[in-house]
Short mmCIF file of C-alpha atoms in Angstrom, two decimals:
data_model
loop_
_atom_site.label_atom_id
_atom_site.label_comp_id
_atom_site.label_asym_id
_atom_site.label_seq_id
_atom_site.Cartn_x
_atom_site.Cartn_y
_atom_site.Cartn_z
CA MET A 1 0.00 0.00 0.00
CA THR A 2 1.36 3.43 -0.97
CA ASP A 3 2.34 5.75 1.86
CA PRO A 4 0.13 8.88 1.38
CA VAL A 5 2.80 11.09 2.93
CA ALA A 6 5.43 9.87 0.47
CA THR A 7 3.28 11.05 -2.46
CA LEU A 8 3.02 14.63 -1.15
CA ALA A 9 5.15 17.53 -2.26
CA PRO A 10 7.83 18.44 0.33
CA GLU A 11 5.95 21.50 1.58
CA ASP A 12 2.73 19.47 2.00
CA ALA A 13 4.58 16.77 3.88
CA VAL A 14 5.77 19.40 6.36
CA GLN A 15 2.30 20.90 6.50
CA LYS A 16 0.90 17.54 7.60
CA LEU A 17 2.64 17.99 10.95
CA LYS A 18 1.34 21.49 11.54
CA TYR A 19 -1.89 22.22 13.39
CA TYR A 20 -3.87 25.42 13.02
CA GLN A 21 -5.69 27.47 15.61
CA LYS A 22 -9.03 28.78 14.35
CA GLY A 23 -9.45 31.32 17.10
CA THR A 24 -12.43 29.43 18.54
CA PHE A 25 -13.00 26.60 20.98
CA THR A 26 -12.86 24.07 18.16
CA VAL A 27 -9.66 22.12 17.74
CA GLY A 28 -7.13 23.58 15.33
CA ASN A 29 -7.14 21.70 12.05
CA ARG A 30 -5.07 21.99 8.90
CA LEU A 31 -8.13 20.94 6.86
CA VAL A 32 -10.06 24.11 7.68
CA ALA A 33 -10.72 26.14 4.52
CA GLU A 34 -8.18 28.91 3.98
CA ALA A 35 -10.84 31.63 4.15
CA GLU A 36 -11.97 30.41 7.57
CA ARG A 37 -8.52 30.36 9.15
CA SER A 38 -7.34 33.16 11.35
CA VAL A 39 -4.12 35.01 10.62
CA GLN A 40 -2.49 32.94 13.34
CA ALA A 41 -3.64 29.78 11.57
CA SER A 42 -1.81 30.62 8.35
CA ARG A 43 1.44 28.86 7.56
CA ASP A 44 2.69 32.31 6.49
CA ARG A 45 2.05 33.97 9.84
CA SER A 46 4.84 36.23 11.04
CA ASN A 47 4.73 35.00 14.64
CA ALA A 48 5.69 38.54 15.65
CA LEU A 49 5.24 37.79 19.36
CA THR A 50 6.87 34.41 19.70
CA CYS A 51 7.31 31.91 22.51
CA GLY A 52 9.52 32.40 25.53
CA HIS A 53 7.80 35.42 27.05
CA ARG A 54 6.90 35.46 30.74
CA ALA A 55 3.21 36.31 30.74
CA CYS A 56 1.00 34.77 33.38
CA GLN A 57 -0.94 31.65 32.48
CA GLY A 58 -4.15 32.69 30.75
CA CYS A 59 -2.95 36.25 30.04
CA GLY A 60 -5.46 37.95 27.77
CA GLU A 61 -2.97 40.67 26.83
CA ALA A 62 -0.44 38.19 25.43
CA LEU A 63 -3.17 36.58 23.35
CA GLY A 64 -4.56 39.88 22.10
CA ALA A 65 -1.14 41.26 21.18
CA ARG A 66 -0.13 38.12 19.31
CA TYR A 67 -3.22 38.19 17.12
CA ALA A 68 -3.26 41.96 16.65
CA ILE A 69 0.37 42.36 15.65
CA ASP A 70 0.37 39.34 13.35
CA ALA A 71 -2.75 40.71 11.63
CA ALA A 72 -0.99 44.06 11.18
CA MET A 73 2.09 42.31 9.83
CA ARG A 74 -0.01 40.53 7.22
CA ALA A 75 -1.75 43.77 6.25
CA THR A 76 1.56 45.60 5.76
CA ASN A 77 3.52 42.77 4.14
CA ASN A 78 5.68 42.71 7.29
CA ASN A 79 6.64 46.38 6.91
CA LEU A 80 5.72 47.31 10.46
CA ILE A 81 7.34 49.08 13.41
CA ALA A 82 5.87 48.76 16.91
CA VAL A 83 6.31 51.25 19.74
CA ASN A 84 5.47 49.83 23.16
CA ALA A 85 4.67 51.77 26.32
CA THR A 86 6.01 50.57 29.65
CA GLY A 87 3.71 48.02 31.25
CA CYS A 88 2.94 44.32 31.46
CA LEU A 89 3.31 43.74 27.72
CA GLU A 90 6.74 45.35 27.68
CA VAL A 91 7.94 43.68 30.87
CA PHE A 92 6.95 40.10 30.15
CA THR A 93 8.15 40.15 26.52
CA THR A 94 11.53 41.84 26.96
CA PRO A 95 13.35 40.74 30.13
CA TYR A 96 16.86 42.02 29.42
CA PRO A 97 18.72 40.79 27.41
CA GLU A 98 15.96 38.72 25.82
CA THR A 99 12.97 39.56 23.63
CA SER A 100 9.99 37.72 22.20
CA TRP A 101 9.38 40.33 19.49
CA GLN A 102 10.19 39.38 15.92
CA LEU A 103 9.80 42.81 14.34
CA PRO A 104 11.34 46.29 14.79
CA TRP A 105 10.20 47.17 18.32
CA LEU A 106 10.84 50.25 20.44
CA HIS A 107 10.24 50.65 24.16
CA SER A 108 8.98 54.10 25.12
CA LEU A 109 8.24 55.60 28.52
CA PHE A 110 4.98 54.82 30.31
CA GLY A 111 3.17 57.85 28.93
CA ASN A 112 4.63 58.78 25.54
CA ALA A 113 4.10 55.79 23.23
CA ALA A 114 1.76 57.83 21.01
CA ALA A 115 4.31 60.66 20.72
CA VAL A 116 7.22 58.30 20.00
CA ALA A 117 5.15 56.47 17.36
CA THR A 118 4.29 59.83 15.81
CA GLY A 119 8.00 60.58 15.55
CA VAL A 120 8.71 57.20 13.96
CA ALA A 121 5.93 57.79 11.41
CA ALA A 122 7.36 61.24 10.65
CA ALA A 123 10.81 59.73 10.15
CA MET A 124 9.42 57.17 7.70
CA ARG A 125 7.70 59.99 5.83
CA VAL A 126 10.91 62.03 5.58
CA LYS A 127 12.80 58.95 4.40
CA LYS A 128 10.04 58.34 1.82
CA ARG A 129 9.32 54.92 3.28
CA SER A 130 5.55 55.19 2.87
CA ASN A 131 5.24 51.40 2.84
CA VAL A 132 6.43 51.17 6.47
CA ARG A 133 3.56 51.54 8.92
CA VAL A 134 3.62 52.25 12.64
CA ILE A 135 1.71 50.86 15.60
CA ALA A 136 1.78 52.16 19.17
CA GLN A 137 0.57 49.88 21.93
CA GLY A 138 0.11 49.92 25.66
CA GLY A 139 -2.15 48.95 28.51
CA ASP A 140 -5.00 51.03 29.87
CA GLY A 141 -2.77 52.66 32.48
CA GLY A 142 -0.32 53.92 29.85
CA THR A 143 -3.19 54.86 27.55
CA THR A 144 -6.20 56.20 29.44
CA ASP A 145 -4.17 57.77 32.25
CA ILE A 146 -0.46 58.51 31.91
CA GLY A 147 -0.41 58.58 28.12
CA PHE A 148 -3.72 60.33 27.49
CA GLN A 149 -2.25 63.75 26.67
CA CYS A 150 0.08 62.33 24.00
CA LEU A 151 -2.71 60.14 22.67
CA SER A 152 -5.15 63.04 22.35
CA GLY A 153 -2.45 65.04 20.57
CA MET A 154 -1.92 62.18 18.13
CA PHE A 155 -5.67 62.12 17.44
CA GLU A 156 -5.89 65.90 17.03
CA ARG A 157 -3.01 65.98 14.54
CA ASN A 158 -4.37 62.91 12.73
CA ASP A 159 -0.93 61.30 12.78
CA ASP A 160 -0.55 58.16 10.69
CA VAL A 161 -0.40 55.74 13.63
CA LEU A 162 -2.61 52.89 14.82
CA TYR A 163 -2.76 52.93 18.61
CA ILE A 164 -3.83 49.66 20.25
CA CYS A 165 -4.84 49.67 23.90
CA TYR A 166 -4.87 46.30 25.66
CA ASP A 167 -7.47 47.01 28.32
CA ASN A 168 -7.07 44.85 31.43
CA GLU A 169 -8.71 47.50 33.62
CA GLY A 170 -5.87 48.32 35.97
CA TYR A 171 -2.15 48.81 36.57
CA MET A 172 -1.46 45.09 36.69
CA ASN A 173 2.33 45.25 36.29
CA THR A 174 2.87 47.39 39.38
CA GLY A 175 0.56 45.60 41.81
CA VAL A 176 -3.03 45.85 40.53
CA GLN A 177 -3.79 49.50 41.22
CA ARG A 178 -6.89 51.28 39.96
CA SER A 179 -6.82 52.99 36.53
CA SER A 180 -9.42 55.15 34.85
CA ALA A 181 -10.54 51.99 33.02
CA THR A 182 -11.26 50.10 36.26
CA PRO A 183 -15.01 49.42 36.53
CA PRO A 184 -17.07 50.61 39.50
CA THR A 185 -17.04 48.41 42.65
CA ALA A 186 -13.89 46.52 41.53
CA ARG A 187 -11.39 45.78 44.27
CA THR A 188 -7.79 46.83 43.56
CA ALA A 189 -4.78 47.65 45.73
CA THR A 190 -5.90 51.29 45.78
CA THR A 191 -9.66 50.62 45.95
CA PRO A 192 -9.84 48.01 48.73
CA ALA A 193 -12.97 46.12 49.66
CA VAL A 194 -13.56 48.04 52.91
CA GLY A 195 -16.04 50.61 54.14
CA PRO A 196 -19.75 51.04 53.43
CA GLU A 197 -19.23 50.91 49.64
CA PRO A 198 -16.13 48.75 49.11
CA GLY A 199 -14.20 48.78 45.85
CA ASN A 200 -13.95 51.42 43.15
CA VAL A 201 -16.48 54.23 43.29
CA PHE A 202 -19.11 55.11 40.70
CA GLY A 203 -18.84 58.30 38.67
CA THR A 204 -15.13 58.07 37.87
CA GLY A 205 -13.11 56.82 34.92
CA LYS A 206 -13.34 57.51 31.22
CA SER A 207 -14.17 55.77 27.96
CA VAL A 208 -11.29 56.42 25.58
CA PRO A 209 -13.12 54.81 22.62
CA ARG A 210 -15.88 57.41 23.01
CA ILE A 211 -13.30 60.17 23.35
CA ALA A 212 -11.50 58.92 20.25
CA VAL A 213 -14.77 59.00 18.32
CA ALA A 214 -15.26 62.61 19.48
CA HIS A 215 -11.89 63.48 17.88
CA ASN A 216 -13.41 62.56 14.48
CA ILE A 217 -10.41 60.42 13.56
CA PRO A 218 -10.64 58.04 10.59
CA TYR A 219 -11.17 54.82 12.55
CA VAL A 220 -12.04 53.70 16.08
CA ALA A 221 -12.99 50.20 17.21
CA THR A 222 -13.38 48.06 20.27
CA ALA A 223 -12.57 44.35 20.17
CA THR A 224 -12.22 41.35 22.43
CA VAL A 225 -10.08 38.25 22.72
CA ALA A 226 -13.37 36.34 22.78
CA ASP A 227 -13.71 36.96 19.03
CA LEU A 228 -10.27 36.73 17.46
CA HIS A 229 -11.49 36.74 13.86
CA ASP A 230 -13.24 40.06 14.50
CA LEU A 231 -10.12 41.40 16.22
CA GLU A 232 -7.95 40.47 13.23
CA ARG A 233 -10.45 41.92 10.78
CA LYS A 234 -10.48 45.25 12.58
CA VAL A 235 -6.68 45.47 12.74
CA ILE A 236 -6.39 44.66 9.03
CA LYS A 237 -9.03 47.27 8.23
CA ALA A 238 -7.25 49.84 10.39
CA MET A 239 -3.99 49.22 8.55
CA SER A 240 -5.73 49.91 5.22
CA ILE A 241 -6.50 53.43 6.44
CA HIS A 242 -4.10 56.35 6.86
CA GLY A 243 -4.33 58.82 9.70
CA ALA A 244 -4.93 58.34 13.42
CA ARG A 245 -6.66 55.11 14.37
CA TYR A 246 -7.53 53.58 17.74
CA ILE A 247 -8.47 50.02 18.74
CA GLN A 248 -9.18 49.03 22.32
CA ILE A 249 -9.15 45.31 23.12
CA ASP A 250 -10.70 43.74 26.21
CA VAL A 251 -8.00 41.45 27.66
CA PRO A 252 -8.94 39.80 30.97
CA CYS A 253 -6.15 39.51 33.54
CA PRO A 254 -6.41 36.36 35.70
CA LEU A 255 -4.02 37.76 38.31
CA GLY A 256 -5.55 41.23 38.67
CA TRP A 257 -9.14 40.11 38.30
CA GLY A 258 -8.81 37.12 40.61
CA ALA A 259 -10.09 34.73 37.96
CA ALA A 260 -9.17 31.22 36.90
CA SER A 261 -6.62 31.17 34.09
CA GLN A 262 -8.87 28.96 31.97
CA ASP A 263 -11.72 31.51 32.19
CA THR A 264 -10.03 34.29 30.19
CA ILE A 265 -12.07 33.79 27.02
CA ARG A 266 -15.23 33.04 28.98
CA LEU A 267 -14.91 36.32 30.89
CA ALA A 268 -14.23 38.29 27.71
CA ARG A 269 -17.34 36.78 26.14
CA LEU A 270 -19.52 37.47 29.19
CA ALA A 271 -18.36 41.11 29.26
CA VAL A 272 -19.79 41.48 25.75
CA GLU A 273 -22.95 39.44 26.35
CA CYS A 274 -23.95 41.39 29.46
CA GLY A 275 -23.40 44.72 27.70
CA LEU A 276 -20.61 45.97 29.93
CA TYR A 277 -18.10 46.02 27.06
CA PRO A 278 -19.83 47.16 23.84
CA ILE A 279 -18.12 46.12 20.61
CA PHE A 280 -18.38 48.67 17.80
CA GLU A 281 -16.63 50.46 14.96
CA ALA A 282 -16.70 54.17 14.14
CA GLU A 283 -15.36 56.17 11.22
CA HIS A 284 -14.89 59.94 11.20
CA GLY A 285 -16.95 60.43 14.33
CA LYS A 286 -19.87 58.16 13.43
CA VAL A 287 -20.58 54.65 14.70
CA THR A 288 -20.80 52.46 11.61
CA GLN A 289 -21.13 48.93 12.97
CA VAL A 290 -21.89 47.18 16.24
CA ARG A 291 -21.72 43.60 17.38
CA LYS A 292 -25.19 42.75 18.61
CA ILE A 293 -25.64 40.47 21.60
CA ARG A 294 -26.86 37.00 20.69
CA ARG A 295 -27.83 35.94 24.21
CA GLN A 296 -27.91 38.63 26.85
CA VAL A 297 -26.81 37.51 30.31
CA PRO A 298 -27.14 39.34 33.65
CA VAL A 299 -24.04 41.21 34.73
CA GLU A 300 -23.75 39.06 37.86
CA ASP A 301 -22.79 36.09 35.65
CA TYR A 302 -19.70 38.09 34.71
CA LEU A 303 -19.00 39.46 38.19
CA LYS A 304 -19.20 36.18 40.12
CA LEU A 305 -16.24 34.65 38.27
CA GLN A 306 -13.87 37.33 39.61
CA ARG A 307 -12.57 37.78 43.15
CA ARG A 308 -12.27 41.53 42.60
CA PHE A 309 -16.09 41.61 42.84
CA ALA A 310 -16.48 38.96 45.57
CA HIS A 311 -17.51 41.56 48.16
CA LEU A 312 -20.67 42.24 46.13
CA PHE A 313 -21.97 38.79 47.03
CA ARG A 314 -20.59 38.42 50.56
CA GLY A 315 -22.70 36.42 52.99
CA GLY A 316 -25.00 35.22 50.25
CA ARG A 317 -26.43 38.71 49.79
CA GLU A 318 -26.28 40.74 46.62
CA ASP A 319 -24.98 44.28 46.98
CA PRO A 320 -27.49 46.86 45.66
CA ARG A 321 -24.71 48.24 43.48
CA VAL A 322 -24.99 45.17 41.24
CA ALA A 323 -28.23 46.74 39.99
CA ARG A 324 -26.32 49.94 39.23
CA LEU A 325 -23.79 47.95 37.18
CA GLN A 326 -26.69 46.28 35.38
CA ALA A 327 -28.05 49.74 34.59
CA ILE A 328 -24.70 50.63 32.97
CA CYS A 329 -24.97 47.50 30.82
CA ASP A 330 -28.53 48.32 29.83
CA ALA A 331 -27.54 51.89 28.95
CA ASN A 332 -24.72 50.60 26.71
CA ILE A 333 -27.12 48.25 24.97
CA ALA A 334 -29.57 51.08 24.35
CA GLU A 335 -26.92 53.61 23.28
CA TYR A 336 -25.27 51.35 20.71
CA GLY A 337 -28.37 49.43 19.66
CA LEU A 338 -26.84 46.12 20.64
CA GLY A 339 -30.28 44.55 20.92
CA ASN A 340 -30.50 40.82 20.49
CA ALA A 341 -28.93 39.28 17.42
CA ALA A 342 -30.77 35.98 17.88
CA ALA A 343 -34.11 37.75 17.82
CA ASP A 344 -33.13 39.68 14.68
CA GLU A 345 -32.31 36.44 12.91
CA GLU A 346 -35.74 34.93 13.57
#
C-alpha cells in the first residue's frame, strides 16, 4: 500500500505535521478552509510575538497582542514598526537581554508611546518609506491615564499611527492599582474592599473609545479576545487606512481580576454578552457597525467569576450596586443598539 505522505510535495509533507488554531473553541485543524482560518492559523504567519515570554498563564494581553500584531504584519507585508509603552506587555516580553518580538520594536516611557510612534511615522515619511507603517501599543494605564495627553495630541493631529490599547482595567504590572478603566465596585490595591461601599467608586473613569470618536479620527474600534477573527479583521481594516486610528481590546487579567486562568475567554465573552463592554466600529466620528448580543446575560454572571467583585456577594447577599452595574450595561445596549442578534435572525 502506498504511503500517502510519500506522495506529497515536500511543503505538503511538512504541512501535515502542523496544526492550526481557528481562534475558537474548536480544535485547530489543517483541513479548515483557507478563508476560515485566522491570521495565526496561516502557515505564512509572522509570529511577531513568539514563545519564551513570561506572561501569566491565561494572560489575555499576550493573546490579544499576538493576534493583533500578526494581523498588522499581514496587512503591511511585514513592513511594520511597533512602539510599546512601559507596562505588562513590555515587561513580560523583553526581560533584558531577551525579547519575544520578531519585528522592529521600540520601548517608550509609560506615557509617551503615542508621541514616539508619531515621531517614527514622521521619520518614515521624511525617508520616503511610505510602505512602512507604525503601531503604538500599551495597557490602559499607559493609555487612558499617563499617556492620554500624548494620545489626544496624536488624534488631534491625525498622525498616521494605529494605537492599540490592551485594556485589562488596571495597573497590573505594578501591583493591581486602579486605573481610569477600572469598573465601578472593583477591588484593587488602591480601591480596597472596605467601608460602606467597598471597591472602586461610581462616577469616575473615562471611555477612551468614546473620546477617540469625538476626535473625528478616521477609525475607532473596540474588540475582544473572545472573538479573534473580528479582532484580526479590525486590525487589518485599520492598517488599510491612513491617519490616526484607535483600537481598544478587552484582555482579561487572571491575576488582577482574581479569575481562573482557563476563564479568560469566557470572561471576555460574558463582558460582551452582558453589555458591559460594547463592541463597535466608528469612522470619522460616526458609529458604523456594532456587534449585537446573541444571548444577553445578567451582569452578575460576569461578576461572580472574579474575586475583585467577591464583596458584592458576601454572605449570600447581593450588593445593591450590582443593579447599578446592570443599569450601565442596559444603557450601553440602548446607546449602541446592541439589541439581540438571535431575535433579529428569527
